[in-house]
PDB file of C-alpha atoms in Angstrom:
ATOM      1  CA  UNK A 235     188.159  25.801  19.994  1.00 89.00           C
ATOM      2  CA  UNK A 236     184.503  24.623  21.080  1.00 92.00           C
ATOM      3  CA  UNK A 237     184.223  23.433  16.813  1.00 88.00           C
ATOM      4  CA  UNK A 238     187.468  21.781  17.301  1.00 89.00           C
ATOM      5  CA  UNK A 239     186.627  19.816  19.957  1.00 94.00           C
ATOM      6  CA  UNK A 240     182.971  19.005  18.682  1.00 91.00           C
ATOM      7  CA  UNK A 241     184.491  17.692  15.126  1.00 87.00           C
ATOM      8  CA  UNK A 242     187.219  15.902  16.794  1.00 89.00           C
ATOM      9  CA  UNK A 243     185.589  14.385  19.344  1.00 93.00           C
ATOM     10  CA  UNK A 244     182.486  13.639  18.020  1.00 91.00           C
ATOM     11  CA  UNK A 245     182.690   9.878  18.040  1.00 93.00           C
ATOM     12  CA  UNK A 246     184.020   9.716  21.504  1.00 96.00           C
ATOM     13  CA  UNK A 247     181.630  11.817  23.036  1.00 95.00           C
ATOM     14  CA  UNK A 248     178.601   9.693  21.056  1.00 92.00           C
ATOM     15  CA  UNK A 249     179.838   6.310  22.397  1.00 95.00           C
ATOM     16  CA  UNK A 250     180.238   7.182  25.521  1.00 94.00           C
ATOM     17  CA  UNK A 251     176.509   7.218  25.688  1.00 92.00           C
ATOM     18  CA  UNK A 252     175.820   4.788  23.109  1.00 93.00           C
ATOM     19  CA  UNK A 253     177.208   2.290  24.868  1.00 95.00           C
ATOM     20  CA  UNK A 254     175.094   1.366  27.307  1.00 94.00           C
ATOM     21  CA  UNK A 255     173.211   0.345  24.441  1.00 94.00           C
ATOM     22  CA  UNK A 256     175.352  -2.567  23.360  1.00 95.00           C
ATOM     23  CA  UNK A 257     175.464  -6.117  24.627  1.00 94.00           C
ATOM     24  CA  UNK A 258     177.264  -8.599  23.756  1.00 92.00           C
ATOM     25  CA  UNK A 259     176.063  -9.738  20.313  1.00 93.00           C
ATOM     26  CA  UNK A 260     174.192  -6.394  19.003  1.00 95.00           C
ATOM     27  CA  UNK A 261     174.478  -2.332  19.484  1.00 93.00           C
ATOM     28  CA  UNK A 262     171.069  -0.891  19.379  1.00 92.00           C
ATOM     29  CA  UNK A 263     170.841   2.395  17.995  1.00 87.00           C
ATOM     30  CA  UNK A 264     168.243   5.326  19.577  1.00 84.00           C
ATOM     31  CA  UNK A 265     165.860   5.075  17.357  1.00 87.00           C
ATOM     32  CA  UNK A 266     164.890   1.426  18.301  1.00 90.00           C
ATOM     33  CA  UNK A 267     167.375  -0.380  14.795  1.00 91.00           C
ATOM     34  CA  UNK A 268     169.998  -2.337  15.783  1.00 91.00           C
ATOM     35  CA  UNK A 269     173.385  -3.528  14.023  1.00 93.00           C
ATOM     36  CA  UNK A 270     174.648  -7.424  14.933  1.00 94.00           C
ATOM     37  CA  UNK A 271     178.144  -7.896  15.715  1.00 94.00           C
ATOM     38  CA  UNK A 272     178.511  -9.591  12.475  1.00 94.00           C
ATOM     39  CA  UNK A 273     176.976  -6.873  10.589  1.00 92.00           C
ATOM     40  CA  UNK A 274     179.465  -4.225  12.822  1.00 91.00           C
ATOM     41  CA  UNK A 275     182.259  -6.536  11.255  1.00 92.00           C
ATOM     42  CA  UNK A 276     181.064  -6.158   7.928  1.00 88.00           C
ATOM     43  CA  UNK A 277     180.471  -2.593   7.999  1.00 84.00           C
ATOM     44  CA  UNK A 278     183.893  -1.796   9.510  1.00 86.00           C
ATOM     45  CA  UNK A 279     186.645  -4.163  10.401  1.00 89.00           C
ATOM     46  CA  UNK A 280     186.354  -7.632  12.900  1.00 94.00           C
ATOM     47  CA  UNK A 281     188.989  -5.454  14.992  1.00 94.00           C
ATOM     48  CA  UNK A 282     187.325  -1.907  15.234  1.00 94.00           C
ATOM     49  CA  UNK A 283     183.924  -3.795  15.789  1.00 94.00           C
ATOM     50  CA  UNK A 284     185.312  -6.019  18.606  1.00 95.00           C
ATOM     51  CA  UNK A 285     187.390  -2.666  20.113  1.00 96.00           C
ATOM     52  CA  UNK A 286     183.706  -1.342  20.036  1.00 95.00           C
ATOM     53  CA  UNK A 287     182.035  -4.177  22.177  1.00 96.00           C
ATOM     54  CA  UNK A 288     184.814  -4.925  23.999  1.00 96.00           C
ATOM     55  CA  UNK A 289     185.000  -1.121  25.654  1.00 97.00           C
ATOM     56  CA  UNK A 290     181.118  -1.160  25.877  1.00 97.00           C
ATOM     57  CA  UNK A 291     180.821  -4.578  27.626  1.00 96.00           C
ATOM     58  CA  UNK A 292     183.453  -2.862  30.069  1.00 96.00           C
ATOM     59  CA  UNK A 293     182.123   0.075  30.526  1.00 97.00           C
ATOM     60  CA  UNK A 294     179.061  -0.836  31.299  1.00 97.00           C
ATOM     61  CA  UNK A 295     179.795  -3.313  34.241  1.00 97.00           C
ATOM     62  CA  UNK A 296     180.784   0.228  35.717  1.00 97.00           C
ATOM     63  CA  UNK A 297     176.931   0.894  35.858  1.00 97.00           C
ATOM     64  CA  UNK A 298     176.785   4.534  35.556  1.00 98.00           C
ATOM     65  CA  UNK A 299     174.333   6.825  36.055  1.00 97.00           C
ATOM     66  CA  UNK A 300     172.706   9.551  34.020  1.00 96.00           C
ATOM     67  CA  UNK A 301     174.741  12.348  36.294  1.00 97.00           C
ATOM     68  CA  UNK A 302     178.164  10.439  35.907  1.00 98.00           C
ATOM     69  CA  UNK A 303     178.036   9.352  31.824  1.00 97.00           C
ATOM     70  CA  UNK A 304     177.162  13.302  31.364  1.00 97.00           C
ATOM     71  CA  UNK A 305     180.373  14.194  33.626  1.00 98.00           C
ATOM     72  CA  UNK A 306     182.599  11.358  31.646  1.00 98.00           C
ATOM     73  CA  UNK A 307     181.017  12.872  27.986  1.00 97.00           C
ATOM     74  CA  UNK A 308     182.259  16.378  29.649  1.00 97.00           C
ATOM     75  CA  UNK A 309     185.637  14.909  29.934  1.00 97.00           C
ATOM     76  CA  UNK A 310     186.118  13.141  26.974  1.00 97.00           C
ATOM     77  CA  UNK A 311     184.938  16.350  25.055  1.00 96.00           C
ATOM     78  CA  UNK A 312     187.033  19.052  26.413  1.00 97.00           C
ATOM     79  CA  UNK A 313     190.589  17.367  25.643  1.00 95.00           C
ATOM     80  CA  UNK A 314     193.336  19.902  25.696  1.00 95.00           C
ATOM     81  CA  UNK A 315     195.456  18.062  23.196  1.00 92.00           C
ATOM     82  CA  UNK A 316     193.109  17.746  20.354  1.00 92.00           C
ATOM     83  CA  UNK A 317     194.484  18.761  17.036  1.00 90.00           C
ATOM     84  CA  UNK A 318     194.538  22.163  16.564  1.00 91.00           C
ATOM     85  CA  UNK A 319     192.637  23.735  19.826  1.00 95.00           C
ATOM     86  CA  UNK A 320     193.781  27.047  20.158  1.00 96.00           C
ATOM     87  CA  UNK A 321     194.155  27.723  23.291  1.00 97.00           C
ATOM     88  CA  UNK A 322     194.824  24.427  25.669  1.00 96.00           C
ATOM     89  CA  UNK A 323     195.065  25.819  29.192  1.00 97.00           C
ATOM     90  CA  UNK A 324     191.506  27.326  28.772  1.00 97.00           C
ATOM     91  CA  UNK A 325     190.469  23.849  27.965  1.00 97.00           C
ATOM     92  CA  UNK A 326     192.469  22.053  30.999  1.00 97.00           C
ATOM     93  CA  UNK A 327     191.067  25.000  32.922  1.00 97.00           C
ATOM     94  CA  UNK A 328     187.361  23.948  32.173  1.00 97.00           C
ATOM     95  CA  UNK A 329     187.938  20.363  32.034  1.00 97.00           C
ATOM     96  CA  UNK A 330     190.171  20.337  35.861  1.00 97.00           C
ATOM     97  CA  UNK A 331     186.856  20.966  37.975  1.00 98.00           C
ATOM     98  CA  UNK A 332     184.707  18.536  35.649  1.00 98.00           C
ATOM     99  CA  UNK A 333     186.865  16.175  36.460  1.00 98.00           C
ATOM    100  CA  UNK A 334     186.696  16.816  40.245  1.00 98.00           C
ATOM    101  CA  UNK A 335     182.871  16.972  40.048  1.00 98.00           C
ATOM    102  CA  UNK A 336     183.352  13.335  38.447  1.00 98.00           C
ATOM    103  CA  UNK A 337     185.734  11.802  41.684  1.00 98.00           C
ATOM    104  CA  UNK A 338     182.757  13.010  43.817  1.00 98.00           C
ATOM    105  CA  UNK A 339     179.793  12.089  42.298  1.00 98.00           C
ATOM    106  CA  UNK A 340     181.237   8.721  41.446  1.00 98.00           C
ATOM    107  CA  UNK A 341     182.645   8.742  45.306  1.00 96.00           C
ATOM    108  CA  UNK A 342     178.817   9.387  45.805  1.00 97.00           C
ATOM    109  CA  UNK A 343     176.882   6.614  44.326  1.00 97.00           C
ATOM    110  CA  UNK A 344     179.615   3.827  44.697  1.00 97.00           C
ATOM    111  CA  UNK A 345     181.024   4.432  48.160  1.00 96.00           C
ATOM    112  CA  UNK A 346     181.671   0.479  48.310  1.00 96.00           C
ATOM    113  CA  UNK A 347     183.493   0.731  45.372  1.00 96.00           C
ATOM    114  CA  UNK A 348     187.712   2.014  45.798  1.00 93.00           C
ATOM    115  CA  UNK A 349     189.026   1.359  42.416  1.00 97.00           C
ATOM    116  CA  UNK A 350     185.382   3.006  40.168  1.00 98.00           C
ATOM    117  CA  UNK A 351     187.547   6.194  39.644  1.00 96.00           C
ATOM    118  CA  UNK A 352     190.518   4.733  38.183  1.00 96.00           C
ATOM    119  CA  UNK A 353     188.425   2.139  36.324  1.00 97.00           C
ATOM    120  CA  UNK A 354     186.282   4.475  34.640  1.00 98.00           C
ATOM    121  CA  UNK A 355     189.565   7.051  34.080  1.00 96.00           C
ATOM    122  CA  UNK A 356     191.283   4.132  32.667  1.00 96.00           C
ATOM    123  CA  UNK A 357     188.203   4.244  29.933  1.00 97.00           C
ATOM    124  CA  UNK A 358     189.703   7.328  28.588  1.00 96.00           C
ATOM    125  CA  UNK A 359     192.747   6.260  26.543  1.00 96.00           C
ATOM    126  CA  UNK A 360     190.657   3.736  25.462  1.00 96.00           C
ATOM    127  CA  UNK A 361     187.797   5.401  23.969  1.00 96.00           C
ATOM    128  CA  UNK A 362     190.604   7.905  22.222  1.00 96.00           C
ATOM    129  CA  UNK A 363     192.060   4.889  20.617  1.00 95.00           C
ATOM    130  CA  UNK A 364     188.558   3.558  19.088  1.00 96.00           C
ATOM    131  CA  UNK A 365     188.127   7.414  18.177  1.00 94.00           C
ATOM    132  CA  UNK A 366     191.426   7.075  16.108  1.00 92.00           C
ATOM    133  CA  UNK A 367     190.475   3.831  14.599  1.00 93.00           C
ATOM    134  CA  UNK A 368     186.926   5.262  13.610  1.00 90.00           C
ATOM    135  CA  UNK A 369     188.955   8.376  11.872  1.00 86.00           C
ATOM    136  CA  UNK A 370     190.807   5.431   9.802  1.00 88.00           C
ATOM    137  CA  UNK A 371     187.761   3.896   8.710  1.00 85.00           C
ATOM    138  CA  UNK A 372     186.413   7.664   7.793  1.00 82.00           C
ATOM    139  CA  UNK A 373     189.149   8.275   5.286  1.00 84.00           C
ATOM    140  CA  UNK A 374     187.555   5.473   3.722  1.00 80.00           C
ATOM    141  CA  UNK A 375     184.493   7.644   3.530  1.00 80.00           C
ATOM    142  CA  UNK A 376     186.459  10.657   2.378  1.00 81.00           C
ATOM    143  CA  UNK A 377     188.420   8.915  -0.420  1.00 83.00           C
ATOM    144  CA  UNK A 378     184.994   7.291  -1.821  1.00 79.00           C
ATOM    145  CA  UNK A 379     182.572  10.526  -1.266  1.00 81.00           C
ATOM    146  CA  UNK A 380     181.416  10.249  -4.908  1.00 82.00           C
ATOM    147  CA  UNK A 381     180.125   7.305  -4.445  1.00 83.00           C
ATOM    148  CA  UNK A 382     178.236   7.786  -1.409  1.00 79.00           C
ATOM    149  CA  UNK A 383     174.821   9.625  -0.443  1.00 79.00           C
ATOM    150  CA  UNK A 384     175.382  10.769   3.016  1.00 76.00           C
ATOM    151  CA  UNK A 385     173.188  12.636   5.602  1.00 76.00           C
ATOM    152  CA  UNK A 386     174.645  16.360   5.991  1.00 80.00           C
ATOM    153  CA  UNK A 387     175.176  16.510   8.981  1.00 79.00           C
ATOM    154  CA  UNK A 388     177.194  13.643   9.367  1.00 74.00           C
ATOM    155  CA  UNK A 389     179.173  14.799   6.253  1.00 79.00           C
ATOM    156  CA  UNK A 390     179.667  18.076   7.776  1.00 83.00           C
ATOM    157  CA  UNK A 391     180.964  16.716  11.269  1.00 77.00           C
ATOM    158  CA  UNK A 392     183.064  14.264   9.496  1.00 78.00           C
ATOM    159  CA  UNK A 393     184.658  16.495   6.969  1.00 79.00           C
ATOM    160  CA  UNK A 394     183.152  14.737   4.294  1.00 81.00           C
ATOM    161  CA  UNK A 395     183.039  16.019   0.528  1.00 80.00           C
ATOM    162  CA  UNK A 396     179.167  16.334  -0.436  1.00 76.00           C
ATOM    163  CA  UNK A 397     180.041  17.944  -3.489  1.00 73.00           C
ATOM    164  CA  UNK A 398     183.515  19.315  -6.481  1.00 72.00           C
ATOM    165  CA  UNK A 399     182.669  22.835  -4.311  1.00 70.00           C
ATOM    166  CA  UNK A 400     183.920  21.191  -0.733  1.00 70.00           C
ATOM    167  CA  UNK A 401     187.417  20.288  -2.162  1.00 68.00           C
ATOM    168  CA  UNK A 402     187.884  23.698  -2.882  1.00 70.00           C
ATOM    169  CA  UNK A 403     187.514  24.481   0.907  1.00 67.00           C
TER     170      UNK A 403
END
């Protein structure tokens, strides 16, 4: 299950920490490059780019810290219902107390704020939805493979053909 829910969820689980690197006309990337909106509309779609900036410019006026984005990524990554996880309940198991931790420490650092749990909560469903638009514009990637020189390891994570060989698989 722990593959599963890596493959699946990679996306997710990246931009929930890449977005507090996106304002509101460019997403800068770790290494210091950045991608304009209009470029993010080019490489995608105007609708998966503006899902993109339009959960990131929301998310961020939540103003998490370090402690609580690595409690949300915990979240989003252990989802029971991902395609074919084994065993679910072990997930929901592990997940249920992450979750608590979460309420507190968010409790914690924005006492003055009632409604930061069910805000942030609320970011859930919609960081599953850009997930399933991102797998859309991947079959893209998958149908095309031939023509394209990707990095292994996003090739691997992405179930991308590098090769006649990976077909077979």
């Amino acid at each position: 299950d722990q593959l599963i829910l890596i493959k699946h969820g990679f996306f997710e689980l990246w931009f929930a920490g890449a977005a507090r690197l996106v304002s509101d006309s460019s997403f800068t990337f770790a290494d210091g490059t950045y991608a304009t909106r209009q470029q993010m509309e080019i490489m995608f779609d105007a609708d998966f780019a503006t899902s993109m900036f339009h959960y990131a410019n929301s998310y961020n006026t939540l103003s998490l810290n370090d402690a609580e984005v690595g409690l949300f990524s915990a979240v989003i990554l252990l989802a029971p219902h991902r395609t074919n996880v084994m065993d679910p309940k072990a997930v929901e198991r592990t997940v249920d107390p992450i979750v608590e931790a979460l309420k507190l420490q968010l409790a914690r650092s924005h006492p003055a704020d009632a409604q930061i749990v069910t805000s942030l909560l609320l970011k859930v469903p919609e960081l599953r939805a850009l997930g399933a638009k991102h797998v859309l514009h991947l079959e893209w990637f998958r149908s095309n493979w031939e023509k394209l020189r990707l990095p292994p390891l996003f090739a691997e994570i992405f179930d991308i053909p590098k090769c006649e060989a990976d077909l077979q698989q």
